[in-house]
Amino acid sequence: MATYGNEQNPIYEFDIPLLKDQIKRDLFEGNETPTRIVLLSVSGSIDPFTEEVTSFETTTYLNASGVIGQIAENDSLLGVSMSTNLGSEGRIKVGDVSVLYHFDTLSGLLTQNNQLNQIEVLTPIVSGLYHVVGQVTETYASQPMYIKVALALDRNG
């Protein structure tokens, strides 16, 4: 059988969980920094006269560790439109802050919510509350491997 270019190296379906574990071991272990994902209350009421919002439940925080970095050239998030109501619309550019999470860390949260809104970074140099302006789920052979999130600093908090 003729082959073109590099040698073929087939990946079988039963090898994918092993690859996920290898990625977690090689990329994440020892490089993770603490973050807290802010889950805002989704139930409440709005007073029709004063337009005051009353929440029936409190804000929940999910502790998750991820790899903090910056958006670089040839990044999967580079050029994605910012989905934010912060007033600074535009596109994600080189130098913006990003967090990389292993998919298994956030899979339970994403099945419930499917969209991250706020992340609090707890590393001393870049600590603060950030708004999520874009996210990409990287897959390999149709299996999600990790989630990359672009962040914008909340100047008010």
mmCIF file of C-alpha atoms in Angstrom:
data_model
loop_
_atom_site.group_PDB
_atom_site.id
_atom_site.type_symbol
_atom_site.label_atom_id
_atom_site.label_comp_id
_atom_site.label_asym_id
_atom_site.label_seq_id
_atom_site.Cartn_x
_atom_site.Cartn_y
_atom_site.Cartn_z
ATOM 1 C CA MET A 1 0.000 0.000 0.000
ATOM 2 C CA ALA A 2 1.377 3.376 -0.962
ATOM 3 C CA THR A 3 1.731 6.090 1.669
ATOM 4 C CA TYR A 4 2.231 9.798 1.132
ATOM 5 C CA GLY A 5 4.238 12.070 3.392
ATOM 6 C CA ASN A 6 4.988 10.939 6.928
ATOM 7 C CA GLU A 7 4.451 7.393 8.119
ATOM 8 C CA GLN A 8 0.912 6.572 9.175
ATOM 9 C CA ASN A 9 0.475 6.022 12.899
ATOM 10 C CA PRO A 10 -3.117 4.949 13.545
ATOM 11 C CA ILE A 11 -4.753 5.753 16.879
ATOM 12 C CA TYR A 12 -7.327 3.254 18.030
ATOM 13 C CA GLU A 13 -10.422 4.219 19.971
ATOM 14 C CA PHE A 14 -9.386 2.273 23.070
ATOM 15 C CA ASP A 15 -6.078 4.229 23.172
ATOM 16 C CA ILE A 16 -7.781 7.610 23.699
ATOM 17 C CA PRO A 17 -8.324 7.314 27.506
ATOM 18 C CA LEU A 18 -4.636 6.450 27.814
ATOM 19 C CA LEU A 19 -3.733 9.543 25.763
ATOM 20 C CA LYS A 20 -5.930 11.720 28.026
ATOM 21 C CA ASP A 21 -4.074 10.457 31.076
ATOM 22 C CA GLN A 22 -0.711 11.049 29.408
ATOM 23 C CA ILE A 23 -1.673 14.627 28.528
ATOM 24 C CA LYS A 24 -2.814 15.254 32.090
ATOM 25 C CA ARG A 25 0.423 13.824 33.498
ATOM 26 C CA ASP A 26 2.797 15.555 31.088
ATOM 27 C CA LEU A 27 1.120 18.932 30.637
ATOM 28 C CA PHE A 28 -0.787 19.685 33.826
ATOM 29 C CA GLU A 29 0.832 17.975 36.828
ATOM 30 C CA GLY A 30 3.330 20.333 38.443
ATOM 31 C CA ASN A 31 2.345 23.305 36.264
ATOM 32 C CA GLU A 32 -1.127 24.047 37.606
ATOM 33 C CA THR A 33 -2.038 27.159 39.564
ATOM 34 C CA PRO A 34 -5.132 27.576 41.747
ATOM 35 C CA THR A 35 -8.224 29.271 40.342
ATOM 36 C CA ARG A 36 -11.843 29.553 41.446
ATOM 37 C CA ILE A 37 -14.666 29.446 38.943
ATOM 38 C CA VAL A 38 -17.509 31.754 39.950
ATOM 39 C CA LEU A 39 -20.961 30.259 39.410
ATOM 40 C CA LEU A 40 -23.494 33.050 39.700
ATOM 41 C CA SER A 41 -26.984 32.474 41.051
ATOM 42 C CA VAL A 42 -29.497 31.665 38.333
ATOM 43 C CA SER A 43 -32.674 32.006 40.375
ATOM 44 C CA GLY A 44 -34.154 35.211 41.698
ATOM 45 C CA SER A 45 -36.694 37.906 41.124
ATOM 46 C CA ILE A 46 -36.716 41.460 39.786
ATOM 47 C CA ASP A 47 -38.813 44.113 41.484
ATOM 48 C CA PRO A 48 -40.946 45.667 38.725
ATOM 49 C CA PHE A 49 -40.803 49.161 40.250
ATOM 50 C CA THR A 50 -37.202 49.544 41.478
ATOM 51 C CA GLU A 51 -35.678 46.891 39.173
ATOM 52 C CA GLU A 52 -33.772 45.519 42.149
ATOM 53 C CA VAL A 53 -32.582 41.927 41.711
ATOM 54 C CA THR A 54 -33.066 39.564 44.631
ATOM 55 C CA SER A 55 -31.262 36.217 44.410
ATOM 56 C CA PHE A 56 -32.671 33.137 46.087
ATOM 57 C CA GLU A 57 -29.330 31.342 46.295
ATOM 58 C CA THR A 58 -25.758 32.404 46.898
ATOM 59 C CA THR A 59 -22.863 32.561 44.458
ATOM 60 C CA THR A 60 -20.995 29.264 44.313
ATOM 61 C CA TYR A 61 -17.241 28.856 43.849
ATOM 62 C CA LEU A 62 -15.635 25.812 42.248
ATOM 63 C CA ASN A 63 -11.955 25.298 43.038
ATOM 64 C CA ALA A 64 -10.114 24.137 39.919
ATOM 65 C CA SER A 65 -6.454 24.168 38.976
ATOM 66 C CA GLY A 66 -5.305 25.184 35.525
ATOM 67 C CA VAL A 67 -2.247 26.342 33.644
ATOM 68 C CA ILE A 68 -2.061 30.158 33.424
ATOM 69 C CA GLY A 69 -0.500 31.541 30.268
ATOM 70 C CA GLN A 70 -0.788 34.108 27.525
ATOM 71 C CA ILE A 71 -2.316 34.000 24.080
ATOM 72 C CA ALA A 72 0.546 33.534 21.610
ATOM 73 C CA GLU A 73 0.851 33.302 17.842
ATOM 74 C CA ASN A 74 -0.933 30.345 16.208
ATOM 75 C CA ASP A 75 -3.133 29.964 19.297
ATOM 76 C CA SER A 76 -6.581 28.405 18.874
ATOM 77 C CA LEU A 77 -8.203 31.408 20.637
ATOM 78 C CA LEU A 78 -6.364 34.064 18.626
ATOM 79 C CA GLY A 79 -8.805 36.245 16.687
ATOM 80 C CA VAL A 80 -11.981 34.864 18.303
ATOM 81 C CA SER A 81 -14.604 37.547 18.908
ATOM 82 C CA MET A 82 -14.924 38.566 22.522
ATOM 83 C CA SER A 83 -18.284 37.584 23.931
ATOM 84 C CA THR A 84 -18.517 40.067 26.775
ATOM 85 C CA ASN A 85 -20.621 42.963 27.959
ATOM 86 C CA LEU A 86 -17.650 44.809 29.457
ATOM 87 C CA GLY A 87 -17.772 47.567 26.884
ATOM 88 C CA SER A 88 -14.463 46.610 25.284
ATOM 89 C CA GLU A 89 -15.617 44.615 22.297
ATOM 90 C CA GLY A 90 -13.042 43.317 19.891
ATOM 91 C CA ARG A 91 -11.012 40.232 19.243
ATOM 92 C CA ILE A 92 -8.679 38.199 21.406
ATOM 93 C CA LYS A 93 -5.112 39.264 20.665
ATOM 94 C CA VAL A 94 -1.554 38.219 21.439
ATOM 95 C CA GLY A 95 -0.700 38.875 25.094
ATOM 96 C CA ASP A 96 -4.160 38.311 26.600
ATOM 97 C CA VAL A 97 -4.338 36.028 29.658
ATOM 98 C CA SER A 98 -5.520 32.449 29.204
ATOM 99 C CA VAL A 99 -6.154 29.425 31.409
ATOM 100 C CA LEU A 100 -5.867 25.833 30.255
ATOM 101 C CA TYR A 101 -7.974 23.215 32.077
ATOM 102 C CA HIS A 102 -8.024 19.463 31.580
ATOM 103 C CA PHE A 103 -11.472 18.511 30.304
ATOM 104 C CA ASP A 104 -12.095 15.975 33.078
ATOM 105 C CA THR A 105 -11.625 18.749 35.678
ATOM 106 C CA LEU A 106 -14.566 20.799 34.345
ATOM 107 C CA SER A 107 -16.692 18.191 32.578
ATOM 108 C CA GLY A 108 -19.351 18.109 35.318
ATOM 109 C CA LEU A 109 -19.649 21.889 35.355
ATOM 110 C CA LEU A 110 -19.863 22.156 31.571
ATOM 111 C CA THR A 111 -22.684 19.609 31.340
ATOM 112 C CA GLN A 112 -24.757 21.785 33.679
ATOM 113 C CA ASN A 113 -23.779 25.279 32.555
ATOM 114 C CA ASN A 114 -21.921 24.947 29.218
ATOM 115 C CA GLN A 115 -20.561 28.496 29.548
ATOM 116 C CA LEU A 116 -18.006 29.884 31.963
ATOM 117 C CA ASN A 117 -18.581 33.503 33.015
ATOM 118 C CA GLN A 118 -16.065 34.521 35.690
ATOM 119 C CA ILE A 119 -12.816 33.023 36.967
ATOM 120 C CA GLU A 120 -10.857 34.213 39.975
ATOM 121 C CA VAL A 121 -7.101 33.640 39.590
ATOM 122 C CA LEU A 122 -5.342 33.081 42.913
ATOM 123 C CA THR A 123 -1.711 33.437 41.784
ATOM 124 C CA PRO A 124 0.005 36.458 43.411
ATOM 125 C CA ILE A 125 1.314 38.136 40.237
ATOM 126 C CA VAL A 126 -1.879 37.942 38.159
ATOM 127 C CA SER A 127 -4.456 37.542 40.918
ATOM 128 C CA GLY A 128 -7.880 39.029 40.491
ATOM 129 C CA LEU A 129 -11.347 38.487 39.101
ATOM 130 C CA TYR A 130 -11.448 37.889 35.344
ATOM 131 C CA HIS A 131 -14.335 37.698 32.890
ATOM 132 C CA VAL A 132 -14.304 34.869 30.371
ATOM 133 C CA VAL A 133 -14.271 36.374 26.873
ATOM 134 C CA GLY A 134 -13.796 33.209 24.864
ATOM 135 C CA GLN A 135 -13.363 29.489 25.268
ATOM 136 C CA VAL A 136 -12.372 26.603 23.026
ATOM 137 C CA THR A 137 -12.632 22.883 23.692
ATOM 138 C CA GLU A 138 -9.787 21.009 22.015
ATOM 139 C CA THR A 139 -10.676 17.520 20.838
ATOM 140 C CA TYR A 140 -8.684 14.576 19.600
ATOM 141 C CA ALA A 141 -10.496 11.898 17.587
ATOM 142 C CA SER A 142 -13.820 13.444 18.685
ATOM 143 C CA GLN A 143 -12.892 13.109 22.363
ATOM 144 C CA PRO A 144 -12.508 16.358 24.360
ATOM 145 C CA MET A 145 -9.014 16.690 25.836
ATOM 146 C CA TYR A 146 -8.756 20.163 27.363
ATOM 147 C CA ILE A 147 -10.493 23.549 27.552
ATOM 148 C CA LYS A 148 -8.679 26.811 26.848
ATOM 149 C CA VAL A 149 -10.248 30.001 28.209
ATOM 150 C CA ALA A 150 -9.338 33.617 27.353
ATOM 151 C CA LEU A 151 -9.754 36.133 30.186
ATOM 152 C CA ALA A 152 -10.218 39.885 30.585
ATOM 153 C CA LEU A 153 -9.470 41.543 33.926
ATOM 154 C CA ASP A 154 -12.433 43.011 35.791
ATOM 155 C CA ARG A 155 -11.279 46.585 36.451
ATOM 156 C CA ASN A 156 -14.007 47.117 39.083
ATOM 157 C CA GLY A 157 -13.335 44.144 41.295
#
